[in-house]
Amino acid sequence: MIKRKLMMVERIMYVDPETPVNCVFAAKIKGEIPEENFKTALEKIQQKHPLLRAVIDTKTEKYPFFIEEKDIAPIPLRIVERKTDQDWLLESQKEWKVLFEDEKKPLARVVWVKGQNVSEIFWAIPHCISDGTTGVTLMQELLQLLDDPFFELQPYQPFSSVNDFLPPSFNVKSKKYKANLYLLFARFFFLLQRKSKKRNLGQDYVLHRKLDSETTSKITEKCKANGVSVHALLCAAFMQAFQEVKGADAKGKVISPVDVRHFIPEIKQDHLFAFAPTVDLSLKKGSYDLINNARQIKNDLIQKIKKMEARELLWMGEQMHPIVDRMISMLKSSNGGHDVTLSNMGKINIPNHYNNFTVETIFSPTVAFPWLNSNTLTTSTYNQQMDFIFLSNEDFLPKAEATIIKEKAIALMTTSV
């Protein structure tokens, strides 16, 4: 039975009952799937994951909480006729804006863009229960069960609070003192801030680009030859592209989420979880040497990950519930100090070939944030092809500028040294 308060980080991604923040995870397949297989597959997936049998109650207590709904409806399946290769992207943008507000319906939907022998299938899930790894897990399970409806999934017990992740050595008393100081400082900071009415009123948009396997291979070989990671090269290339296009308005910084499962092994690879701790990665001012920048970013990332205390971050976050609304308000009205939030999921571990169909490709996830600085880049690699999704809002970064930045960054990555 699940009944727990949303963690602070979940509350930020939930925003409020009127603001949808939905992640979309899509795959393109070739082959025919019986419609009845979806019913069985979604039923088994819902039985495995406790949060897919829960709803969010915002009325009963001071803060929103997850509560298991005994009469929960099945995960809905929406079927759309496939007419073009871009239909999945158009349908996913529709799903960004649809709230999960029904008290008897689960926090997930599936859309099947159905064509003759080719389809796109995608999950739409609120970000407050889902990170990138969650999307991969749900897609993996769905494809496995669509191919073999008799396959069995293993349910797991939900955690009751972040205290479940604290080691015996965690000194709550000393940490409480530190948390109270942070909270006091945060209250004072927000008190000094002038309330801004600035909001994004433009159109959210998505730019998609998939590289072929030859170009993807060139990027990985370039990284190996220079002793840098693909992630570091991505960060360096996009920050440099922002500098070249935005000039003095570029921030020279990216925010990079890290999978929390690296730090808290109790959160298994196949568990639904929303929190991804982040690191800030910066570019040296005036430096246009891409490889040297990537080396510096790689070293910086390694050092910051070593110092990261994910369990403490989760616990400290729980002490900040009184100021979450102010934090959300600031995100909605502040330009932020970064160019882009860059989430690189790396290689997607989903098989290509099944008995009854093949997976042609997996797309990087899309999500439209309500923040003023909504610049988001998600990347992933599947079947030796790197996939780029760039998302923002016309008010904050015009689509034409974003297109130039994206193409410049990819050109920097693919140009030979």
Coordinates of C-alpha atoms in Angstrom, one line a residue:
M1 CA 0.0 0.0 0.0
I2 CA 1.5 3.3 -1.0
K3 CA 0.8 6.5 0.9
R4 CA 3.6 9.0 1.1
K5 CA 4.2 12.7 0.7
L6 CA 5.8 13.8 -2.6
M7 CA 9.5 14.4 -2.1
M8 CA 10.6 18.0 -2.5
V9 CA 12.1 17.2 -5.9
E10 CA 8.9 15.4 -7.0
R11 CA 6.9 18.5 -5.9
I12 CA 9.0 20.7 -8.1
M13 CA 8.4 18.5 -11.2
Y14 CA 4.7 18.2 -10.3
V15 CA 4.5 22.0 -10.1
D16 CA 0.7 22.2 -9.2
P17 CA -2.6 20.5 -10.2
E18 CA -3.1 22.9 -13.2
T19 CA 0.4 22.6 -14.8
P20 CA 1.2 19.5 -16.8
V21 CA 4.9 18.4 -17.0
N22 CA 4.8 15.2 -18.9
C23 CA 7.7 13.1 -20.3
V24 CA 7.3 11.3 -23.6
F25 CA 9.4 8.2 -24.4
A26 CA 8.9 6.8 -28.0
A27 CA 10.0 3.9 -30.0
K28 CA 9.6 3.1 -33.7
I29 CA 8.9 -0.5 -34.6
K30 CA 8.4 -2.6 -37.8
G31 CA 6.0 -5.5 -37.7
E32 CA 2.4 -6.2 -36.7
I33 CA 1.1 -6.3 -33.1
P34 CA -2.3 -7.7 -32.0
E35 CA -4.2 -5.0 -30.2
E36 CA -5.1 -7.4 -27.4
N37 CA -1.4 -7.7 -26.5
F38 CA -1.5 -4.1 -25.3
K39 CA -4.2 -4.9 -22.7
T40 CA -2.2 -7.7 -21.2
A41 CA 1.1 -5.9 -21.3
L42 CA -0.2 -2.7 -19.6
E43 CA -2.0 -4.7 -17.0
K44 CA 1.2 -6.5 -16.0
I45 CA 3.3 -3.3 -16.0
Q46 CA 0.7 -1.6 -13.8
Q47 CA 0.8 -4.5 -11.4
K48 CA 4.6 -4.3 -11.1
H49 CA 5.0 -0.6 -10.4
P50 CA 3.3 0.8 -7.3
L51 CA 3.2 4.4 -8.6
L52 CA 1.1 3.2 -11.6
R53 CA -1.6 2.3 -9.1
A54 CA -1.5 5.6 -7.3
V55 CA -2.9 9.0 -7.8
I56 CA -1.9 12.4 -6.3
D57 CA -4.0 13.9 -3.6
T58 CA -3.6 17.7 -3.3
K59 CA -6.7 18.4 -1.1
T60 CA -6.5 16.2 2.0
E61 CA -3.2 17.4 3.6
K62 CA -0.9 20.4 3.5
Y63 CA 1.4 19.0 0.9
P64 CA 0.5 16.7 -2.1
F65 CA 0.9 13.0 -1.6
F66 CA 0.8 9.7 -3.5
I67 CA -2.0 7.4 -2.4
E68 CA -2.8 4.0 -3.9
E69 CA -6.2 3.9 -5.5
K70 CA -7.9 0.5 -5.0
D71 CA -10.3 1.0 -8.0
I72 CA -7.6 2.4 -10.3
A73 CA -8.5 2.2 -14.0
P74 CA -6.2 0.4 -16.5
I75 CA -3.4 2.4 -18.2
P76 CA -5.2 4.1 -21.1
L77 CA -4.2 3.3 -24.7
R78 CA -4.9 5.8 -27.4
I79 CA -4.6 4.6 -31.0
V80 CA -3.9 7.1 -33.8
E81 CA -3.7 6.4 -37.5
R82 CA -0.2 6.8 -38.8
K83 CA 0.1 9.0 -41.9
T84 CA 3.6 10.5 -41.8
D85 CA 6.9 9.9 -40.1
Q86 CA 6.3 13.0 -38.0
D87 CA 3.0 12.0 -36.5
W88 CA 4.6 10.6 -33.3
L89 CA 6.2 14.0 -32.7
L90 CA 3.0 15.9 -33.2
E91 CA 1.1 13.5 -31.0
S92 CA 3.7 13.7 -28.3
Q93 CA 3.4 17.5 -28.2
K94 CA -0.3 17.0 -27.6
E95 CA 0.5 14.8 -24.6
W96 CA 2.7 17.4 -23.0
K97 CA -0.4 19.5 -22.2
V98 CA -2.9 16.8 -21.0
L99 CA -3.2 16.7 -17.2
F100 CA -3.3 13.5 -15.1
E101 CA -6.2 14.8 -13.1
D102 CA -8.7 11.9 -13.0
E103 CA -8.9 10.5 -9.5
K104 CA -9.5 7.0 -10.8
K105 CA -6.9 7.0 -13.7
P106 CA -3.2 6.1 -13.4
L107 CA -0.2 8.4 -13.8
A108 CA 0.6 7.0 -17.3
R109 CA -0.8 6.8 -20.8
V110 CA 0.3 5.0 -23.9
V111 CA -0.2 6.2 -27.5
W112 CA 0.1 3.9 -30.5
V113 CA 0.7 5.7 -33.8
K114 CA -0.4 2.7 -35.9
G115 CA 0.6 2.2 -39.5
Q116 CA 0.9 -0.6 -42.0
N117 CA 3.8 -2.7 -40.7
V118 CA 5.4 0.4 -39.1
S119 CA 4.3 2.1 -35.8
E120 CA 5.5 4.5 -33.2
I121 CA 4.6 3.6 -29.6
F122 CA 5.1 6.0 -26.7
W123 CA 4.6 6.5 -23.0
A124 CA 3.4 9.8 -21.6
I125 CA 4.2 10.0 -17.9
P126 CA 4.3 12.9 -15.4
H127 CA 7.9 13.9 -14.7
C128 CA 7.2 13.7 -10.9
I129 CA 7.3 9.9 -11.1
S130 CA 9.8 9.5 -14.0
D131 CA 13.4 10.1 -14.9
G132 CA 15.1 9.0 -18.1
T133 CA 15.9 5.5 -16.8
T134 CA 12.2 5.1 -15.9
G135 CA 11.3 5.7 -19.5
V136 CA 13.7 3.1 -20.8
T137 CA 12.4 0.6 -18.2
L138 CA 8.8 1.1 -19.2
M139 CA 9.6 0.9 -22.9
Q140 CA 11.7 -2.2 -22.4
E141 CA 8.9 -3.9 -20.4
L142 CA 6.2 -2.9 -22.9
L143 CA 8.1 -4.2 -25.9
Q144 CA 8.9 -7.5 -24.1
L145 CA 5.3 -8.1 -23.2
L146 CA 3.9 -7.0 -26.6
D147 CA 6.1 -9.7 -28.1
D148 CA 5.5 -12.3 -25.4
P149 CA 2.3 -11.6 -23.3
F150 CA 3.2 -14.6 -21.1
F151 CA 6.4 -12.9 -19.8
E152 CA 6.2 -12.2 -16.1
L153 CA 7.4 -9.1 -14.3
Q154 CA 8.4 -9.0 -10.6
P155 CA 6.6 -6.4 -8.4
Y156 CA 8.5 -4.5 -5.8
Q157 CA 7.8 -2.7 -2.6
P158 CA 7.6 1.1 -2.7
F159 CA 9.7 3.2 -0.3
S160 CA 7.8 5.1 2.4
S161 CA 10.1 8.1 2.7
V162 CA 13.7 9.3 2.0
N163 CA 14.6 8.0 5.5
D164 CA 14.5 4.5 3.9
F165 CA 17.7 5.5 2.0
L166 CA 19.7 6.8 5.0
P167 CA 22.6 4.7 6.4
P168 CA 22.8 4.0 10.1
S169 CA 25.8 6.5 10.3
F170 CA 23.6 9.4 9.1
N171 CA 23.6 12.0 11.9
V172 CA 20.2 13.5 11.7
K173 CA 20.8 15.9 14.6
S174 CA 23.9 17.6 13.0
K175 CA 22.3 17.6 9.6
K176 CA 19.1 19.2 11.0
Y177 CA 21.1 22.1 12.2
K178 CA 22.7 22.5 8.7
A179 CA 19.2 22.2 7.1
N180 CA 17.7 24.8 9.3
L181 CA 20.5 27.3 8.4
Y182 CA 19.9 26.6 4.7
L183 CA 16.1 27.1 5.1
L184 CA 16.7 30.3 7.0
F185 CA 19.1 31.6 4.3
A186 CA 16.6 30.5 1.6
R187 CA 13.7 32.4 3.3
F188 CA 15.9 35.5 3.5
F189 CA 17.0 35.1 -0.1
F190 CA 13.4 34.9 -1.4
L191 CA 12.4 37.8 0.9
L192 CA 14.9 40.0 -0.9
Q193 CA 13.8 38.9 -4.4
R194 CA 11.4 41.2 -6.2
K195 CA 8.5 39.1 -7.5
S196 CA 8.6 39.0 -11.3
K197 CA 5.5 38.6 -13.4
K198 CA 7.6 37.6 -16.4
R199 CA 6.4 34.3 -17.9
N200 CA 6.8 32.3 -21.1
L201 CA 3.7 33.0 -23.2
G202 CA 5.0 31.7 -26.5
Q203 CA 4.8 28.4 -28.2
D204 CA 6.7 25.4 -26.8
Y205 CA 8.6 23.6 -29.6
V206 CA 10.8 20.6 -30.2
L207 CA 13.7 20.1 -32.7
H208 CA 14.7 16.6 -33.6
R209 CA 17.8 15.3 -35.3
K210 CA 19.0 11.7 -35.6
L211 CA 22.5 11.1 -36.8
D212 CA 23.3 8.1 -39.0
S213 CA 25.6 5.3 -37.7
E214 CA 28.7 6.5 -39.6
T215 CA 28.4 10.1 -38.2
T216 CA 27.8 8.7 -34.7
S217 CA 30.8 6.4 -35.0
K218 CA 33.0 9.5 -36.0
I219 CA 31.9 11.2 -32.8
T220 CA 32.8 8.2 -30.6
E221 CA 36.1 7.7 -32.3
K222 CA 36.9 11.4 -31.9
C223 CA 36.2 11.1 -28.2
K224 CA 38.4 8.0 -27.8
A225 CA 41.3 9.5 -29.7
N226 CA 41.2 12.6 -27.5
G227 CA 40.5 10.9 -24.1
V228 CA 37.2 12.6 -23.5
S229 CA 33.7 11.3 -22.9
V230 CA 30.8 11.8 -25.3
H231 CA 29.0 13.6 -22.6
A232 CA 31.9 16.1 -22.1
L233 CA 32.1 16.7 -25.9
L234 CA 28.3 17.3 -26.0
C235 CA 28.5 19.9 -23.2
A236 CA 31.5 21.7 -24.7
A237 CA 30.0 21.7 -28.2
F238 CA 26.6 23.1 -27.1
M239 CA 28.1 25.7 -24.8
Q240 CA 30.4 26.9 -27.6
A241 CA 27.5 27.0 -30.1
F242 CA 25.5 29.1 -27.6
Q243 CA 28.5 31.5 -27.3
E244 CA 28.8 31.7 -31.1
V245 CA 25.1 32.5 -31.6
K246 CA 24.2 34.4 -28.4
G247 CA 27.5 36.2 -27.9
A248 CA 27.6 38.1 -24.6
D249 CA 24.1 36.7 -23.7
A250 CA 25.5 33.1 -23.5
K251 CA 26.0 31.8 -19.9
G252 CA 28.8 29.3 -20.6
K253 CA 27.1 26.8 -18.3
V254 CA 25.0 23.6 -18.6
I255 CA 23.0 21.8 -15.9
S256 CA 23.6 18.1 -16.2
P257 CA 21.3 15.5 -14.4
V258 CA 23.0 12.3 -13.1
D259 CA 21.2 9.0 -12.6
V260 CA 20.6 8.7 -8.8
R261 CA 20.8 4.9 -9.1
H262 CA 24.6 5.3 -9.3
F263 CA 24.6 6.6 -5.7
I264 CA 21.7 4.8 -4.1
P265 CA 21.7 1.1 -5.2
E266 CA 18.4 0.4 -3.3
I267 CA 16.7 2.3 -6.1
K268 CA 16.9 -0.5 -8.7
Q269 CA 17.4 0.1 -12.4
D270 CA 13.8 -1.0 -13.1
H271 CA 12.2 1.1 -10.3
L272 CA 10.2 4.2 -11.1
F273 CA 11.9 7.2 -9.6
A274 CA 12.0 10.9 -10.5
F275 CA 14.9 12.5 -8.7
A276 CA 18.1 13.1 -10.7
P277 CA 20.8 15.1 -8.9
T278 CA 22.4 17.7 -11.1
V279 CA 25.9 19.1 -11.6
D280 CA 26.8 22.5 -13.1
L281 CA 29.4 22.4 -15.8
S282 CA 31.0 25.5 -17.1
L283 CA 33.1 26.7 -20.1
K284 CA 36.2 28.9 -19.6
K285 CA 35.5 32.4 -20.9
G286 CA 37.0 33.1 -24.2
S287 CA 38.1 29.4 -24.8
Y288 CA 37.2 28.0 -28.2
D289 CA 39.4 24.9 -28.1
L290 CA 36.6 22.3 -28.2
I291 CA 38.8 19.3 -27.1
N292 CA 40.5 21.1 -24.3
N293 CA 37.2 22.4 -23.1
A294 CA 35.8 18.8 -23.2
R295 CA 38.8 17.5 -21.2
Q296 CA 38.2 20.2 -18.5
I297 CA 34.5 19.4 -18.4
K298 CA 35.2 15.7 -18.1
N299 CA 37.6 16.2 -15.2
D300 CA 35.2 18.7 -13.5
L301 CA 32.3 16.2 -13.9
I302 CA 34.3 13.3 -12.4
Q303 CA 35.3 15.5 -9.4
K304 CA 31.8 16.7 -8.8
I305 CA 30.3 13.2 -9.0
K306 CA 32.9 12.0 -6.5
K307 CA 31.8 14.7 -4.0
M308 CA 28.0 14.1 -4.5
E309 CA 26.1 13.0 -1.5
A310 CA 22.8 11.9 -3.1
R311 CA 21.3 10.5 0.1
E312 CA 22.0 13.7 2.0
L313 CA 20.6 15.8 -0.9
L314 CA 17.4 13.8 -0.8
W315 CA 17.1 14.3 3.0
M316 CA 18.0 18.0 2.9
G317 CA 15.4 18.5 0.2
E318 CA 12.7 17.2 2.6
Q319 CA 13.5 20.0 5.0
M320 CA 12.8 22.5 2.3
H321 CA 9.1 21.8 1.8
P322 CA 8.0 25.2 3.2
I323 CA 9.7 27.1 0.4
V324 CA 8.9 24.8 -2.6
D325 CA 6.2 27.1 -3.9
R326 CA 8.7 30.0 -4.0
M327 CA 11.3 27.8 -5.7
I328 CA 8.7 27.0 -8.4
S329 CA 7.8 30.6 -8.8
M330 CA 11.4 31.6 -9.3
L331 CA 11.9 28.9 -11.9
K332 CA 8.9 30.2 -13.8
S333 CA 10.2 33.8 -13.8
S334 CA 14.0 33.6 -13.7
N335 CA 16.3 33.5 -16.7
G336 CA 18.6 31.2 -14.8
G337 CA 22.4 31.1 -15.0
H338 CA 22.7 28.4 -17.6
D339 CA 22.4 27.9 -21.4
V340 CA 20.7 24.6 -21.3
T341 CA 19.8 21.6 -19.2
L342 CA 21.6 18.7 -20.9
S343 CA 20.5 15.1 -20.2
N344 CA 22.6 12.5 -22.0
M345 CA 21.1 9.0 -21.6
G346 CA 24.0 7.3 -23.4
K347 CA 23.4 3.9 -25.1
I348 CA 19.8 2.6 -24.7
N349 CA 19.8 -1.0 -23.6
I350 CA 16.8 -2.3 -25.5
P351 CA 17.0 -5.2 -27.9
N352 CA 16.7 -4.6 -31.7
H353 CA 15.0 -7.9 -32.6
Y354 CA 12.0 -9.6 -31.1
N355 CA 10.1 -12.6 -32.4
N356 CA 7.3 -10.7 -33.9
F357 CA 8.8 -7.2 -34.7
T358 CA 12.0 -5.2 -34.8
V359 CA 12.8 -1.9 -33.1
E360 CA 14.0 0.5 -35.8
T361 CA 14.9 3.2 -33.4
I362 CA 14.3 4.7 -29.9
F363 CA 13.8 8.5 -29.7
S364 CA 15.3 10.6 -26.9
P365 CA 12.5 11.8 -24.5
T366 CA 10.6 15.0 -24.9
V367 CA 9.2 17.2 -22.1
A368 CA 8.0 20.9 -22.1
F369 CA 9.0 22.6 -18.9
P370 CA 6.9 25.6 -17.6
W371 CA 10.2 27.4 -16.5
L372 CA 11.2 30.7 -18.1
N373 CA 14.5 29.1 -19.0
S374 CA 13.0 26.0 -20.6
N375 CA 16.1 25.2 -22.8
T376 CA 16.4 21.4 -22.6
L377 CA 18.6 19.0 -24.6
T378 CA 18.1 15.2 -24.4
T379 CA 20.4 12.9 -26.2
S380 CA 20.6 9.1 -26.5
T381 CA 22.2 6.5 -28.7
Y382 CA 20.4 3.4 -30.1
N383 CA 21.4 1.1 -32.9
Q384 CA 24.6 3.1 -33.3
Q385 CA 22.6 6.3 -34.0
M386 CA 22.8 9.3 -31.8
D387 CA 19.5 11.1 -31.3
F388 CA 19.0 14.8 -30.4
I389 CA 15.9 16.4 -29.0
F390 CA 16.1 20.2 -28.3
L391 CA 13.1 21.8 -26.5
S392 CA 12.3 25.4 -25.6
N393 CA 9.8 28.2 -25.8
E394 CA 9.6 30.8 -28.6
D395 CA 9.5 33.6 -25.9
F396 CA 12.7 32.5 -24.3
L397 CA 14.7 31.2 -27.3
P398 CA 13.3 31.7 -30.8
K399 CA 13.0 28.4 -32.7
A400 CA 15.2 29.8 -35.5
E401 CA 18.0 30.6 -33.1
A402 CA 17.7 27.2 -31.4
T403 CA 18.0 25.5 -34.8
I404 CA 21.2 27.3 -35.6
I405 CA 22.7 26.5 -32.1
K406 CA 21.8 22.8 -32.5
E407 CA 23.3 22.5 -36.0
K408 CA 26.4 24.4 -35.0
A409 CA 26.9 22.1 -32.0
I410 CA 26.5 18.9 -34.1
A411 CA 28.9 20.3 -36.7
L412 CA 31.5 21.0 -33.9
M413 CA 31.2 17.4 -32.7
T414 CA 31.4 15.8 -36.2
T415 CA 34.2 18.0 -37.6
S416 CA 37.5 16.1 -37.7
V417 CA 40.3 17.5 -35.6

